[in-house]
Tab-separated table of C-alpha atoms in Angstrom:
chain	number	residue	atom	x	y	z
A	1	MET	CA	0.000	0.000	0.000
A	2	THR	CA	1.134	3.472	-0.751
A	3	GLY	CA	-0.342	6.710	0.436
A	4	ARG	CA	-1.554	10.087	-0.698
A	5	HIS	CA	-1.222	13.257	1.235
A	6	ARG	CA	-1.341	17.004	0.873
A	7	ALA	CA	-0.113	19.677	3.178
A	8	GLY	CA	-2.570	20.068	6.022
A	9	LEU	CA	-4.569	16.877	5.234
A	10	PRO	CA	-4.210	13.485	6.944
A	11	TYR	CA	-2.376	10.614	5.249
A	12	ALA	CA	-4.777	8.452	3.173
A	13	PRO	CA	-3.788	4.880	2.176
A	14	VAL	CA	-4.175	4.034	-1.536
A	15	TYR	CA	-4.191	0.603	-3.141
A	16	ARG	CA	-1.188	0.117	-5.430
A	17	ARG	CA	-2.167	-1.681	-8.625
A	18	VAL	CA	0.347	-3.925	-10.351
A	19	TRP	CA	-0.370	-3.723	-14.069
A	20	ASP	CA	-0.092	-6.994	-16.048
A	21	GLY	CA	1.330	-8.864	-13.074
A	22	PRO	CA	1.269	-12.366	-14.651
A	23	ALA	CA	2.977	-11.159	-17.833
A	24	ARG	CA	5.636	-9.305	-15.867
A	25	ALA	CA	6.227	-12.418	-13.767
A	26	GLN	CA	6.553	-14.506	-16.929
A	27	ALA	CA	9.095	-12.036	-18.334
A	28	GLU	CA	11.076	-12.313	-15.094
A	29	ARG	CA	11.008	-16.129	-15.291
A	30	ILE	CA	12.210	-16.096	-18.910
A	31	ASP	CA	14.935	-13.584	-18.033
A	32	GLN	CA	16.260	-15.872	-15.298
A	33	ALA	CA	16.047	-19.010	-17.463
A	34	TRP	CA	17.899	-17.606	-20.493
A	35	ALA	CA	21.491	-16.622	-19.757
A	36	GLY	CA	22.810	-14.222	-22.364
A	37	TRP	CA	19.482	-12.433	-22.813
A	38	THR	CA	17.726	-9.570	-21.072
A	39	VAL	CA	13.950	-9.971	-21.174
A	40	LEU	CA	11.483	-7.130	-20.718
A	41	TYR	CA	7.724	-6.751	-20.783
A	42	SER	CA	6.310	-3.505	-22.150
A	43	LEU	CA	3.163	-2.280	-20.445
A	44	GLY	CA	2.520	0.246	-23.218
A	45	SER	CA	2.580	-2.224	-26.106
A	46	ARG	CA	1.829	-5.339	-24.026
A	47	ARG	CA	4.621	-7.240	-25.752
A	48	PHE	CA	7.658	-9.208	-24.611
A	49	TYR	CA	11.121	-8.090	-25.745
A	50	ALA	CA	14.500	-9.809	-25.459
A	51	VAL	CA	17.895	-8.207	-26.046
A	52	ALA	CA	20.863	-10.503	-26.650
A	53	ALA	CA	23.910	-9.824	-24.502
A	54	TRP	CA	26.459	-11.310	-26.910
A	55	ASP	CA	28.915	-9.246	-28.957
A	56	GLY	CA	28.110	-8.506	-32.553
A	57	PRO	CA	28.035	-5.779	-35.165
A	58	ARG	CA	24.410	-4.929	-34.328
A	59	PRO	CA	22.227	-5.530	-31.294
A	60	VAL	CA	19.903	-8.519	-31.554
A	61	ILE	CA	16.382	-7.709	-30.340
A	62	VAL	CA	13.421	-10.047	-30.707
A	63	GLU	CA	9.806	-9.491	-29.697
A	64	ASP	CA	6.517	-11.339	-29.505
A	65	SER	CA	3.084	-10.920	-27.965
A	66	THR	CA	3.447	-14.068	-25.823
A	67	GLY	CA	6.198	-15.416	-23.612
A	68	GLU	CA	6.218	-18.746	-25.456
A	69	GLY	CA	6.519	-16.986	-28.797
A	70	LEU	CA	9.366	-14.869	-27.466
A	71	GLU	CA	11.286	-17.959	-26.373
A	72	GLU	CA	10.839	-19.420	-29.877
A	73	ARG	CA	12.220	-16.201	-31.424
A	74	MET	CA	15.161	-16.374	-29.004
A	75	ARG	CA	15.892	-19.978	-30.068
A	76	GLU	CA	15.769	-18.940	-33.730
A	77	ALA	CA	18.180	-16.046	-33.111
A	78	GLU	CA	20.617	-18.332	-31.297
A	79	MET	CA	20.390	-20.890	-34.113
A	80	ILE	CA	21.159	-18.222	-36.725
A	81	ARG	CA	24.098	-17.012	-34.641
A	82	THR	CA	25.444	-20.556	-34.305
A	83	ILE	CA	25.213	-21.125	-38.054
A	84	ARG	CA	26.953	-17.833	-38.832
A	85	LEU	CA	29.758	-18.498	-36.350
A	86	SER	CA	30.407	-22.092	-37.419
A	87	PRO	CA	33.570	-22.535	-39.514
A	88	GLN	CA	32.795	-22.991	-43.180
A	89	SER	CA	34.418	-26.035	-44.782
A	90	SER	CA	36.204	-25.437	-48.066
A	91	PRO	CA	35.771	-27.847	-51.016
A	92	VAL	CA	39.443	-28.907	-50.710
A	93	SER	CA	39.085	-29.925	-47.059
A	94	ALA	CA	35.847	-31.766	-47.873
A	95	ARG	CA	37.637	-33.820	-50.562
A	96	ARG	CA	40.436	-34.694	-48.158
A	97	ARG	CA	37.934	-35.991	-45.604
A	98	LYS	CA	36.312	-38.184	-48.242
A	99	GLY	CA	39.695	-39.606	-49.246
A	100	THR	CA	39.374	-38.808	-52.973
A	101	ALA	CA	42.680	-36.961	-53.320
A	102	SER	CA	46.125	-38.458	-52.859
A	103	ALA	CA	49.343	-36.747	-51.914
A	104	GLY	CA	50.308	-36.414	-55.607
A	105	GLY	CA	46.866	-35.361	-56.636
A	106	ARG	CA	46.919	-37.554	-59.816
A	107	ARG	CA	43.803	-39.462	-60.737
A	108	SER	CA	43.360	-42.491	-62.888
A	109	PRO	CA	40.623	-42.622	-65.545
A	110	GLY	CA	38.348	-44.459	-63.082
A	111	GLY	CA	38.390	-41.471	-60.725
A	112	ARG	CA	40.594	-43.040	-58.080
A	113	ALA	CA	43.904	-41.643	-56.951
A	114	ALA	CA	46.863	-43.136	-58.815
């Protein structure tokens, strides 16, 4: 409870309303569950927002109208980041793994290393 008062008038208790309490609690739960993200709930737009805490050229911000949808957007963003950060294999290294090239690099007409 909070109170209201004016100079010369007695203190009057006032009920403090918590706007969108369940949604704010859900945002807090998501924020604690997802390391590397900061999760917020906007009372004005009634949407969930998440800001990634990892380094990058631009900030990564995802949003959704539900907490479950926000978590899905966060998974997608992490998947995209993982794909972009994974080392790309060159065609030469792929051939070496398959064993199709020999040290000399010569091939017989049948396609096998000579």
